[in-house]
Short mmCIF file of C-alpha atoms in Angstrom, two decimals:
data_model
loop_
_atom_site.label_atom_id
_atom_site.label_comp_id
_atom_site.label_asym_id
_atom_site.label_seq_id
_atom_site.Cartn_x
_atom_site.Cartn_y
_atom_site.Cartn_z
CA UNK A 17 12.15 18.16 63.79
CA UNK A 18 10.00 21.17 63.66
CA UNK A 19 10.03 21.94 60.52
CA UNK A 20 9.32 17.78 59.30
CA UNK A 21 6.25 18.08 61.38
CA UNK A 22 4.40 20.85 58.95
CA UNK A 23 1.28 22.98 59.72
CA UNK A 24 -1.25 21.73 62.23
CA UNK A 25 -4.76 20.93 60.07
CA UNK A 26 -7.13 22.85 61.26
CA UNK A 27 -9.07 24.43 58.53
CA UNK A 28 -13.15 23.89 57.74
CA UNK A 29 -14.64 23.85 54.59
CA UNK A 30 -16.75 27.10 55.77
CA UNK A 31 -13.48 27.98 57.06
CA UNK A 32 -11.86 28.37 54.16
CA UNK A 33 -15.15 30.23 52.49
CA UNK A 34 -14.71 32.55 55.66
CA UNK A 35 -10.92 33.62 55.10
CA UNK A 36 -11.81 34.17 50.85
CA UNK A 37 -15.40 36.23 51.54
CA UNK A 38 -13.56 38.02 54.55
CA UNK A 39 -10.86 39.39 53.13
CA UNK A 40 -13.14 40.34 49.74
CA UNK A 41 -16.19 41.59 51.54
CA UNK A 42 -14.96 43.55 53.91
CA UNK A 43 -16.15 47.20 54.78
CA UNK A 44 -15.77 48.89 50.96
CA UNK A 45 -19.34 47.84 50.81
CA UNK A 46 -20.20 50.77 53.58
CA UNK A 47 -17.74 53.61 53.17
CA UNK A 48 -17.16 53.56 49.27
CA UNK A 49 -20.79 53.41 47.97
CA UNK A 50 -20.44 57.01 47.11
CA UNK A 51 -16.79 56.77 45.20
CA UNK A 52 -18.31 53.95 43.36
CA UNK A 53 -20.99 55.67 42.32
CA UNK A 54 -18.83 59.51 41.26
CA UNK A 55 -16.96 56.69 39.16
CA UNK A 56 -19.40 54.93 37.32
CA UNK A 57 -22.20 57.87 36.90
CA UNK A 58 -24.77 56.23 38.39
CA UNK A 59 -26.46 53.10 39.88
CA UNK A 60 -27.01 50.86 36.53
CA UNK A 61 -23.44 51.53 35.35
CA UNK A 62 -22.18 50.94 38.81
CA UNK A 63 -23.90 47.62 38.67
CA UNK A 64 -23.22 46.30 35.18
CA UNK A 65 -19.36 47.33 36.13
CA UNK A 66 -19.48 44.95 39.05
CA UNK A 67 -20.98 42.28 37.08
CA UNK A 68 -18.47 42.73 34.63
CA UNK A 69 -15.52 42.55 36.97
CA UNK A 70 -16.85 39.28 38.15
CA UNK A 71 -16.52 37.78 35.26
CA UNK A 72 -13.15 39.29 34.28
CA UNK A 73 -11.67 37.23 37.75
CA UNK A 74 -13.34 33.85 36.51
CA UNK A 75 -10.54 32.99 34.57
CA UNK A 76 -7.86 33.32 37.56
CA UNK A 77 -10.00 31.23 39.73
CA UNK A 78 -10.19 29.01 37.45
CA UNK A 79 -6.33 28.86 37.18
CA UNK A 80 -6.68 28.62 40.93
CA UNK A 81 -8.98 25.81 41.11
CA UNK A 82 -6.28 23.93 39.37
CA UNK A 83 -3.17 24.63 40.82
CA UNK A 84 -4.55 24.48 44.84
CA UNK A 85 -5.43 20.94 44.99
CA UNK A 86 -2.43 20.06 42.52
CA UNK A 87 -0.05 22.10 44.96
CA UNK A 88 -1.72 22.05 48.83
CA UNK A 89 1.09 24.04 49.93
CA UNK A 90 1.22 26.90 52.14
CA UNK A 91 3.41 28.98 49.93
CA UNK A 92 0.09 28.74 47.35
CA UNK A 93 1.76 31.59 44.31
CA UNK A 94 5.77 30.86 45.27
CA UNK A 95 4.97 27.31 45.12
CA UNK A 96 3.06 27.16 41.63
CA UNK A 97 5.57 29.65 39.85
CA UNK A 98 8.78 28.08 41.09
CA UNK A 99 7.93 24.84 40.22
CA UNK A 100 6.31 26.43 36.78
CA UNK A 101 9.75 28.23 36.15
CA UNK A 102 12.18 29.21 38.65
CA UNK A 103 13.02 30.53 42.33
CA UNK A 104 12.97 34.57 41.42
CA UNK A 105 9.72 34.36 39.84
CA UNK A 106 8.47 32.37 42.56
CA UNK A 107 10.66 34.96 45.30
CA UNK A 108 8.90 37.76 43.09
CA UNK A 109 5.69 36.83 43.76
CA UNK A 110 6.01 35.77 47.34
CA UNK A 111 7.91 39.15 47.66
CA UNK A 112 5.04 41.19 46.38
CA UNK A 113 2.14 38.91 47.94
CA UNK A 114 3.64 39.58 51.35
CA UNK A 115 3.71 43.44 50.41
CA UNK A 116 0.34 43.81 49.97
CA UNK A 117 -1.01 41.27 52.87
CA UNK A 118 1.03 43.26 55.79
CA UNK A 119 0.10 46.67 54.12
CA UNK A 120 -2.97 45.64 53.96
CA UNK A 121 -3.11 44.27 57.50
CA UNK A 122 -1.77 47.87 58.33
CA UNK A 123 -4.26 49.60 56.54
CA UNK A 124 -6.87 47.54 58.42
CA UNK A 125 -5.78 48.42 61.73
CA UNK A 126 -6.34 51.80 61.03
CA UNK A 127 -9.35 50.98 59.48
CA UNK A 128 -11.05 49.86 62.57
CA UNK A 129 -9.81 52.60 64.41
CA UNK A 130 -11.73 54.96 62.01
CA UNK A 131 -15.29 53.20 62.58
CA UNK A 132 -14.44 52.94 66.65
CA UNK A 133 -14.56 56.63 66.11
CA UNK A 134 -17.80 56.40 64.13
CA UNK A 135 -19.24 53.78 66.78
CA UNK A 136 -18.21 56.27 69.88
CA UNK A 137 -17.42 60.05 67.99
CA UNK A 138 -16.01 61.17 71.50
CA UNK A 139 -12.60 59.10 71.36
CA UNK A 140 -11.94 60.78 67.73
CA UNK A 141 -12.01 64.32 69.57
CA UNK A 142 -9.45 63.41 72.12
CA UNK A 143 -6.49 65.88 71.55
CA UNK A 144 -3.85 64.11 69.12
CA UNK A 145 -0.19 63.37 70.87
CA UNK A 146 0.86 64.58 67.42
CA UNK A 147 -0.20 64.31 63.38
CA UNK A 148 1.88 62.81 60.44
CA UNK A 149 0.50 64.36 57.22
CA UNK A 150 -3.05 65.45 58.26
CA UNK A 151 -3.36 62.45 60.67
CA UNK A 152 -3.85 62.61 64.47
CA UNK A 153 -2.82 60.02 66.50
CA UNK A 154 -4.60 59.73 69.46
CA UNK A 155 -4.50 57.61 72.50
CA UNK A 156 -7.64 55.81 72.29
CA UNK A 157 -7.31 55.04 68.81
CA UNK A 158 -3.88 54.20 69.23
CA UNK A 159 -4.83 51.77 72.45
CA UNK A 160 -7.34 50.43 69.61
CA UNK A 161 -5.18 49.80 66.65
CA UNK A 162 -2.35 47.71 69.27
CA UNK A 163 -5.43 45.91 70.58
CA UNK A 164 -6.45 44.73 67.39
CA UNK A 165 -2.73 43.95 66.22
CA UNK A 166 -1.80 41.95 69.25
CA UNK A 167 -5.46 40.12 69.52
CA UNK A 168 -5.05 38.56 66.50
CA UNK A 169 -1.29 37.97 66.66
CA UNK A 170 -1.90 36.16 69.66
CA UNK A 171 -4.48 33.85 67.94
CA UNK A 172 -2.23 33.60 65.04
CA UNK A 173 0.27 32.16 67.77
CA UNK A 174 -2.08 29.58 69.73
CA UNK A 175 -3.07 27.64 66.34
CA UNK A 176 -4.91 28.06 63.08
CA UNK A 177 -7.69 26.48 64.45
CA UNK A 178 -8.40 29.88 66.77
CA UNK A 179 -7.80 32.12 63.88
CA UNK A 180 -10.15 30.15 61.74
CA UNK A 181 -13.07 30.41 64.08
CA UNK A 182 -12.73 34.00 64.45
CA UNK A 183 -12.58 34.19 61.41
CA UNK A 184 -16.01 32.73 60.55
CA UNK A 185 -17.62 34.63 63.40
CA UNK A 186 -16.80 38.08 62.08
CA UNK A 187 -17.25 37.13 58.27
CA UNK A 188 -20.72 35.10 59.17
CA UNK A 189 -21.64 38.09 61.31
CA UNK A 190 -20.87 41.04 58.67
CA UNK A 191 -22.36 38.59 55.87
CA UNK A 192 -25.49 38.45 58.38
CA UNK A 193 -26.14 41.89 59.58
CA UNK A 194 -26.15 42.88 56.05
CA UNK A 195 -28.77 40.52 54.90
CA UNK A 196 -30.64 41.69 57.65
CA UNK A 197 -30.36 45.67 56.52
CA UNK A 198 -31.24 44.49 53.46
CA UNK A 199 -34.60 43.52 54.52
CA UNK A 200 -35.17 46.18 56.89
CA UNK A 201 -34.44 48.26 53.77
CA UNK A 202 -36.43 46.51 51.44
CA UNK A 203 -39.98 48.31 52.26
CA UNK A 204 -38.39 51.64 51.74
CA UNK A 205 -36.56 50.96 48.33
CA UNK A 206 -38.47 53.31 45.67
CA UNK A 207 -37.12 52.45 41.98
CA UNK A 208 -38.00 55.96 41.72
CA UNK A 209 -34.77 56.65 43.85
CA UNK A 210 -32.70 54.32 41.53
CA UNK A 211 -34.51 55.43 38.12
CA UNK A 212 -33.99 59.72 38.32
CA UNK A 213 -31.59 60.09 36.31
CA UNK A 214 -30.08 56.19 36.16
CA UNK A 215 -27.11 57.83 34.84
CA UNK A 216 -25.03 60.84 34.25
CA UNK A 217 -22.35 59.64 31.97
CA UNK A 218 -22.70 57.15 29.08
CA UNK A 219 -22.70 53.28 29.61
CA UNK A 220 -19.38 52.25 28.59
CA UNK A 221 -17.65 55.65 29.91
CA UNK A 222 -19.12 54.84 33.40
CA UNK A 223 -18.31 51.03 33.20
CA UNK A 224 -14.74 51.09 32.63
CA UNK A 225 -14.37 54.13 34.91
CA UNK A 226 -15.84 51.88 38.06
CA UNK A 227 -14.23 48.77 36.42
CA UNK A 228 -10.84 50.72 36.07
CA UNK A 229 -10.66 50.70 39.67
CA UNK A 230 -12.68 48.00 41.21
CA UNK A 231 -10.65 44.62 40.67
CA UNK A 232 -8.45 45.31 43.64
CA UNK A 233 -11.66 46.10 45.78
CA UNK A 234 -12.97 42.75 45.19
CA UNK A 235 -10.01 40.56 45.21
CA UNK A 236 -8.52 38.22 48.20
CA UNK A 237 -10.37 35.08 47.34
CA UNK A 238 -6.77 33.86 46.76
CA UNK A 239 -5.78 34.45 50.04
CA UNK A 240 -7.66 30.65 50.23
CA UNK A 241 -4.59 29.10 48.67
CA UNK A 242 -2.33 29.93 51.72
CA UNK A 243 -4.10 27.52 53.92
CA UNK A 244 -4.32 24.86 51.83
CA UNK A 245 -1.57 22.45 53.79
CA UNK A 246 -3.98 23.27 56.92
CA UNK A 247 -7.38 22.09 55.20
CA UNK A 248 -9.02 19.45 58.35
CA UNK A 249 -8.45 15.83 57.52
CA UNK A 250 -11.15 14.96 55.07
CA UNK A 251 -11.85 17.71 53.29
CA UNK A 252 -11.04 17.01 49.69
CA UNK A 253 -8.22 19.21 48.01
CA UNK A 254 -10.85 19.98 45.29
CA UNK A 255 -13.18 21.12 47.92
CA UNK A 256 -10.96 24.03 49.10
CA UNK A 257 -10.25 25.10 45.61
CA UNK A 258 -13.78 24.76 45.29
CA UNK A 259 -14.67 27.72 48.37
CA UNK A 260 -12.24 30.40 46.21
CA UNK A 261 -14.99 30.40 43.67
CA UNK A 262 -17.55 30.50 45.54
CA UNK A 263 -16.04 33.31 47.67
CA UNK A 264 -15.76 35.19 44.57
CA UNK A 265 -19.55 34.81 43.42
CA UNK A 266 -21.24 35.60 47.05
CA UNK A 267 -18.77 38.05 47.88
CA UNK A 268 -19.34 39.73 44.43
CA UNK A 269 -22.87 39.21 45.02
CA UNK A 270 -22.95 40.51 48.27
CA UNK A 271 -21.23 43.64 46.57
CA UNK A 272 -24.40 44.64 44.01
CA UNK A 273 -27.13 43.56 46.84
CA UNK A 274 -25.41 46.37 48.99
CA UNK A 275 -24.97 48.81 45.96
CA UNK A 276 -28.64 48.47 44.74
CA UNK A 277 -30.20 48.78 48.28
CA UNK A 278 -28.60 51.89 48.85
CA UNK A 279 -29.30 53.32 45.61
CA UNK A 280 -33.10 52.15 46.45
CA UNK A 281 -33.62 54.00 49.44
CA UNK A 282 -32.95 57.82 48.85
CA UNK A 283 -32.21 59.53 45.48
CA UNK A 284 -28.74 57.63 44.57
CA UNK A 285 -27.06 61.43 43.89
CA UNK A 286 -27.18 62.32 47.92
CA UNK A 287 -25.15 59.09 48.20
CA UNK A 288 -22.21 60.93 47.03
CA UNK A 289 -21.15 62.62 49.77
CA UNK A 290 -19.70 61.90 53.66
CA UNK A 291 -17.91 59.11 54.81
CA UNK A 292 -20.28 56.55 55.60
CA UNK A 293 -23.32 57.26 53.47
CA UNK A 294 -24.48 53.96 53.09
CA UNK A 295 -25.55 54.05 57.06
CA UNK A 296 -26.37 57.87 56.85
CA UNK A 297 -29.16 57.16 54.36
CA UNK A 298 -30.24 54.11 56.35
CA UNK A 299 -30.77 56.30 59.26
CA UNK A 300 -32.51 58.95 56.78
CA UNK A 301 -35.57 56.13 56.07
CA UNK A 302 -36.15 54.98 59.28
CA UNK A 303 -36.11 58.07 61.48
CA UNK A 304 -33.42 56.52 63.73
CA UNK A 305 -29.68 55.73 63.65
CA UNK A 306 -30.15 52.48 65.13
CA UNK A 307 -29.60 50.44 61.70
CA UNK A 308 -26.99 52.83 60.87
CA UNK A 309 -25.22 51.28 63.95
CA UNK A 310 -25.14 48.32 63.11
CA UNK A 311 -24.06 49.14 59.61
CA UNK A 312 -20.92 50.39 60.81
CA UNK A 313 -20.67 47.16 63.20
CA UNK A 314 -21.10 45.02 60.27
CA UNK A 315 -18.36 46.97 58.25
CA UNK A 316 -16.61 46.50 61.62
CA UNK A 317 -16.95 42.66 61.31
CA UNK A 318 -15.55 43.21 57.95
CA UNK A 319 -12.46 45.15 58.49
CA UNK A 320 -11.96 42.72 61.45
CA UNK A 321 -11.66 39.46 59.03
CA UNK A 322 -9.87 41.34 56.43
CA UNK A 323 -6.70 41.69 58.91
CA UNK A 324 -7.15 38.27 60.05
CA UNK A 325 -7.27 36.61 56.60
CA UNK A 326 -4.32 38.63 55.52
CA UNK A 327 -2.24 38.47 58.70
CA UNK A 328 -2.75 34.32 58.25
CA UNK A 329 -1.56 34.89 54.68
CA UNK A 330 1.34 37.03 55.50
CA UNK A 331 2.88 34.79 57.89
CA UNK A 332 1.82 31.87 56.03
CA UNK A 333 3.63 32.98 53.05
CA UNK A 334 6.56 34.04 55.49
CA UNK A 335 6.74 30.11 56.72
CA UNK A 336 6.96 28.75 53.27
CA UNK A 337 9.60 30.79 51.94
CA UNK A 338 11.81 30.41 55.20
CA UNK A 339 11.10 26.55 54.51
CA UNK A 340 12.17 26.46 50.99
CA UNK A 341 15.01 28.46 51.62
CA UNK A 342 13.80 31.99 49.92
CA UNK A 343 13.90 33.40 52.70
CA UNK A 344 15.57 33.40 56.24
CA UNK A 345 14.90 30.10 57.92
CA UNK A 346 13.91 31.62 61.16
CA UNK A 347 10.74 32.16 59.49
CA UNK A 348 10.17 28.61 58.85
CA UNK A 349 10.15 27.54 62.46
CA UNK A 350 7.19 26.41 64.18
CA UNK A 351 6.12 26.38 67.44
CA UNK A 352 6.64 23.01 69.89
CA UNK A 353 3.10 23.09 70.91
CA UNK A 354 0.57 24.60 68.23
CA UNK A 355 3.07 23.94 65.35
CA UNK A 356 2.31 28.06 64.28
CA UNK A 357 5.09 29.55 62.53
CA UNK A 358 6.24 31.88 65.52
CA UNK A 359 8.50 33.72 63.86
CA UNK A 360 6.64 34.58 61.05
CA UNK A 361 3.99 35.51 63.39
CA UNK A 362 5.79 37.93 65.32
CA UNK A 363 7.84 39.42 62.28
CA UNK A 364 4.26 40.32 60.86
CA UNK A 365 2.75 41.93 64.15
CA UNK A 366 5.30 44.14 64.30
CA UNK A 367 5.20 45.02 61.00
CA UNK A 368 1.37 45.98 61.54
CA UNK A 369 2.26 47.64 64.71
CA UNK A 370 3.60 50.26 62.96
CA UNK A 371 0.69 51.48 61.52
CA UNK A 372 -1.27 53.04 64.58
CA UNK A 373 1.66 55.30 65.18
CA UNK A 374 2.67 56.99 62.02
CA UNK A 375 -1.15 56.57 60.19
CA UNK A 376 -2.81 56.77 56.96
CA UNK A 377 -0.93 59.32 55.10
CA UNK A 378 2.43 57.31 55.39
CA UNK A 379 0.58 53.86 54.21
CA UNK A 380 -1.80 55.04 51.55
CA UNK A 381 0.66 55.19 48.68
CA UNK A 382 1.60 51.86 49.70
CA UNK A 383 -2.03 50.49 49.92
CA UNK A 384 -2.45 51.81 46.45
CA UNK A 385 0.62 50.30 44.75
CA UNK A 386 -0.32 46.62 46.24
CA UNK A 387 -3.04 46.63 43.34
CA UNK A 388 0.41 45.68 41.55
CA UNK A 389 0.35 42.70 43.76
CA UNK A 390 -2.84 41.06 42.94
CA UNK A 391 -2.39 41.62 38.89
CA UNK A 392 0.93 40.05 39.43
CA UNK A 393 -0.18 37.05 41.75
CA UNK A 394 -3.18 35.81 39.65
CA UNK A 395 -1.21 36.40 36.27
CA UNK A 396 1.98 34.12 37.69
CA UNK A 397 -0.52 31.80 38.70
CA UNK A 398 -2.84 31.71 35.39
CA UNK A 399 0.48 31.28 33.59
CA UNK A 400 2.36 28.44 35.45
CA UNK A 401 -0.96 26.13 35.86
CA UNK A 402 -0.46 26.42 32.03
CA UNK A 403 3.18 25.76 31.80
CA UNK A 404 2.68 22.89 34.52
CA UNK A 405 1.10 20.93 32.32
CA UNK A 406 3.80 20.68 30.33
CA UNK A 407 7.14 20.46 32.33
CA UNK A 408 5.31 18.22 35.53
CA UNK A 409 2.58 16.22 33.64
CA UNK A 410 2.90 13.98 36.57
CA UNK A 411 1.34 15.85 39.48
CA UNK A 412 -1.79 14.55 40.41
CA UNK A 413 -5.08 17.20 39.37
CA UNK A 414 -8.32 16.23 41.48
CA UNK A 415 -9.42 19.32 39.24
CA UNK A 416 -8.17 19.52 35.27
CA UNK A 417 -10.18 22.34 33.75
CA UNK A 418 -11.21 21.90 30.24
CA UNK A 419 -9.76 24.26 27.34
CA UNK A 420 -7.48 26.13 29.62
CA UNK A 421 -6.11 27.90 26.18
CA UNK A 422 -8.92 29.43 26.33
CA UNK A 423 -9.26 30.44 29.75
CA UNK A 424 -5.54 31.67 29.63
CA UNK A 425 -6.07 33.89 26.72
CA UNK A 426 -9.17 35.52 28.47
CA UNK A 427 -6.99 35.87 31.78
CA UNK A 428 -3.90 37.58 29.68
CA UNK A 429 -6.61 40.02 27.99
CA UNK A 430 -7.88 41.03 31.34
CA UNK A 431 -4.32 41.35 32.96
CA UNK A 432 -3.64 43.61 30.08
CA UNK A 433 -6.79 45.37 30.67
CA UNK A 434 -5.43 46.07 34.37
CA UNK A 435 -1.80 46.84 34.00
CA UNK A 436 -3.05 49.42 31.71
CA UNK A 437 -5.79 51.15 33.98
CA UNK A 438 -2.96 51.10 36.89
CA UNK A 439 -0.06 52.27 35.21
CA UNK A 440 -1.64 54.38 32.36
CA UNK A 441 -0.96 58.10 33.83
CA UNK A 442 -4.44 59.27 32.70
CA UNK A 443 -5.97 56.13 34.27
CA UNK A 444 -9.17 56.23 36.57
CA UNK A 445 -7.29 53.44 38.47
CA UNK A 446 -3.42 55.12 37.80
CA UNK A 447 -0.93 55.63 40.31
CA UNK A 448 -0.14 59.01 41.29
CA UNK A 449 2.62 60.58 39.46
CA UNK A 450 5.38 60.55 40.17
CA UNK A 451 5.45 59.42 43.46
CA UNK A 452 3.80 55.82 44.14
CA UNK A 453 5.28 55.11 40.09
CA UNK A 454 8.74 55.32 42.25
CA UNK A 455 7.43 53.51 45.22
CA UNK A 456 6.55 50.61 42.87
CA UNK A 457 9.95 50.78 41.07
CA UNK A 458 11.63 50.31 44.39
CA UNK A 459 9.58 48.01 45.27
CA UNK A 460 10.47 45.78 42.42
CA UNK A 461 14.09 46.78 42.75
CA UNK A 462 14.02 45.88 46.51
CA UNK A 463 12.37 42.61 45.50
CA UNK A 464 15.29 41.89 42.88
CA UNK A 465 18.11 42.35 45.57
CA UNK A 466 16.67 40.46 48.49
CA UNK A 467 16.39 37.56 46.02
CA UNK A 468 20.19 38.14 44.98
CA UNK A 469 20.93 38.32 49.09
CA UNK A 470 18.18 35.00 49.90
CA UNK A 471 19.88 32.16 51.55
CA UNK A 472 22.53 29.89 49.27
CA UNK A 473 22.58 26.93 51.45
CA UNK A 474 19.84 25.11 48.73
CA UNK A 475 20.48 24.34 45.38
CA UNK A 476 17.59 24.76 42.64
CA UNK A 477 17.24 21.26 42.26
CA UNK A 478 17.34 20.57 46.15
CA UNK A 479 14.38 23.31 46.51
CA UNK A 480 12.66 21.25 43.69
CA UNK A 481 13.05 18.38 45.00
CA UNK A 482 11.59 19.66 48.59
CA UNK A 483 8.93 21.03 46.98
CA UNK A 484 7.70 18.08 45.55
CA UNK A 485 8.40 15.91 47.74
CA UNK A 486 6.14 17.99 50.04
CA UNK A 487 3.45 17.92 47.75
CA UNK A 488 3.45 14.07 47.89
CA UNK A 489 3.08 13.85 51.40
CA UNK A 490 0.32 16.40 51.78
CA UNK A 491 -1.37 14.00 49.18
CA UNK A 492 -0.81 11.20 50.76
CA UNK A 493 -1.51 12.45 53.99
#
């Protein structure tokens, strides 16, 4: 009975646009302004790259806008490339989308850890209980980082509708407090500051050297097709396919307004070094360190709804794959009360859990092999909202995008584009050899044998047929 009564609706159309900016604008924004800027050679290239890798993501949200109101389900990727070709491509993507949302929920909880430190430096000198590769684990930060974890696993267990309002309360409030730097910054910007020297490597090397690497900065606007069997009664299925654009436009936007005030402010070069320089040159202009503050509480707010939107993606994805028999069905079972997927919600916060006590140095090859994960997830998609409109013809599209040959041909290019700046050795973007190119081949190897080991009890055609019929009721519903 638990399973027949689905996902409790709960999801706002500003909801939605809070879980897709969240996880893509979170705190990169504060602490990599001067990476960005080593990469590209300057302000102008660092700005044209970002444009640039706007565009390059159109045609996957495109592909998006398509397949989430065709498919509404909770499984968003496993859904569309199962019924587009078959259950390992859809385990294979399910397999690799959960990857990168737990590590990513890991990384985050050491994330916020890191600006707790910046927000009160005296719990980041607190003698370590003991250091994995460089990294002290202390007990404040530690108290911290289990905080976090449980906080939102426990909102993740009362009901969506929890989740999603914390979620628009730290995206609204990061979104905020940097529109409101921005204009406290906007009597000291100098073009001057931008102008001398607007760049120190060509155009098109210091493009592609920023674009090499910053797709999987600004990408988790698909993290919107997870909650798309949750959407509030009303809200048109178009509508939340509809937020995943938009989350990719003001989130991008939000990107090169932060990137260009910073550059304004002080001489864009002294940018390039410390942690946080963003908030250290903020502090520089005004003679105070009161705006630098709440800098690092905005990038707080940031890292905050990036864990949340992934955490409800994780265990979202979890649910769906228990459900359809991918995966075991203890993950498919929801709770009496909120109807939350328990077990999925558990499994994931103690997954994250992990992270305070071991640190960065065991998840950062991780973190950077989940860039694997996003090329994958909006290529499988791109591809079977093509090959759907062949083999189910049938399925009902409140959104059919015109001259989707085209669109797919520009998606393949850029997917091509990004394999080769991740896996080409000499890359700006590359994994580092040799050992997160083995980490990603077990990875996929691990991938391939869980799917041999997944649960036999239903048939291909059964899943299908569950699938679809799903699909109909969240329609009709």
């Amino acid at each position: 009975m638990e399973e027949k009564k689905g996902l409790a609706k709960g999801i706002s159309f500003f909801g939605f646009l809070a879980f897709g900016i969240g996880c893509l604008f979170g705190a990169a924004w504060l602490v990599l302004t001067g990476t960005w800027l080593k990469a590209a050679g300057g302000p102008l290239n660092a700005l044209i790259a970002m444009l640039i890798c706007i565009l390059m993501e159109i045609p996957f949200v495109l592909a998006y806008l398509e397949a989430v109101p065709m498919i509404p389900q909770a499984g968003g990727e496993v859904a569309y490339s199962f019924l587009a070709f078959n259950s390992f491509v859809g385990f294979i993507a399910g397999w690799f989308d959960i990857l990168a949302m737990v590590a990513l929920c890991a990384w985050e909880s050491l994330a916020i850890t890191k600006m707790a430190g910046y927000l009160i430096p005296g719990i980041a000198n607190v003698q370590p209980l003991y250091s994995i590769g460089g990294f002290g684990v202390t007990p404040p930060l530690l108290i911290i980082g289990l905080v976090l974890i449980g906080a939102v696993g426990y909102m993740g267990y009362k009901g969506i509708k929890l989740s999603a309002k914390f979620q628009m309360i730290v995206t609204y409030a990061n979104v905020a407090l940097v529109l409101i730097a921005a204009l406290l910054l906007a009597p000291h910007m100098r073009m001057v500051n931008f102008l001398q020297p607007l760049s120190v490597k060509p155009i098109f090397t210091g493009v592609v050297g920023l674009l090499a690497i910053l797709p999987f900065a600004i990408a988790g606007w698909e993290s919107i097709a997870k909650g798309a069997e949750e959407a509030n009664e009303g809200l048109s299925r178009a509508a939340v396919g509809r937020t995943m654009f938009l989350s990719l436009v003001i989130g991008g936007g939000l990107y090169m307004l932060a990137m260009f005030v910073a550059t304004s402010i002080v001489p864009w070069q002294t940018l390039l070094q410390g942690s946080i320089p963003f908030a250290s040159a903020a502090d520089l202009v005004l003679g105070s360190n009161i705006l630098g503050l709440v800098m690092v509480i905005a990038a707080l707010c940031g890292v905050l709804s990036v864990y949340n939107s992934c955490f409800f993606a994780a265990t979202r994805l979890l649910y769906y794959m228990g459900k359809v028999g991918l995966m075991p069905a203890g993950f498919a079972k929801l709770h009496p009360k909120y109807n939350t997927p328990v077990g999925a919600v558990i499994f994931v916060t103690g997954l994250a859990a992990i992270a305070p006590f071991v640190g960065q140095s065991a998840f950062l090859p991780l973190v950077d092999c989940i860039s694997f994960s996003f090329i994958l997830l909006w290529t499988t998609t791109l591809l079977s909202v093509l090959r759907l409109r062949k083999t189910q013809p049938q399925l009902k599209r409140p959104v059919r995008l015109p001259a989707l040959g085209v669109i797919g041909v520009l998606g393949l290019i850029v997917t091509v584009f990004m394999m080769v700046a991740l896996l080409y050795p000499h890359s700006p973007a590359a994994l580092v050899w040799p050992g997160e190119y083995i980490l990603l081949a077990v990875l996929i190897v691990l991938g391939i044998i869980l799917y041999a080991l997944r649960p036999k009890a239903i048939s291909e055609h059964e899943r299908a047929e569950m699938i679809l019929g799903d699909i109909t009721r969240s329609i009709d519903s």
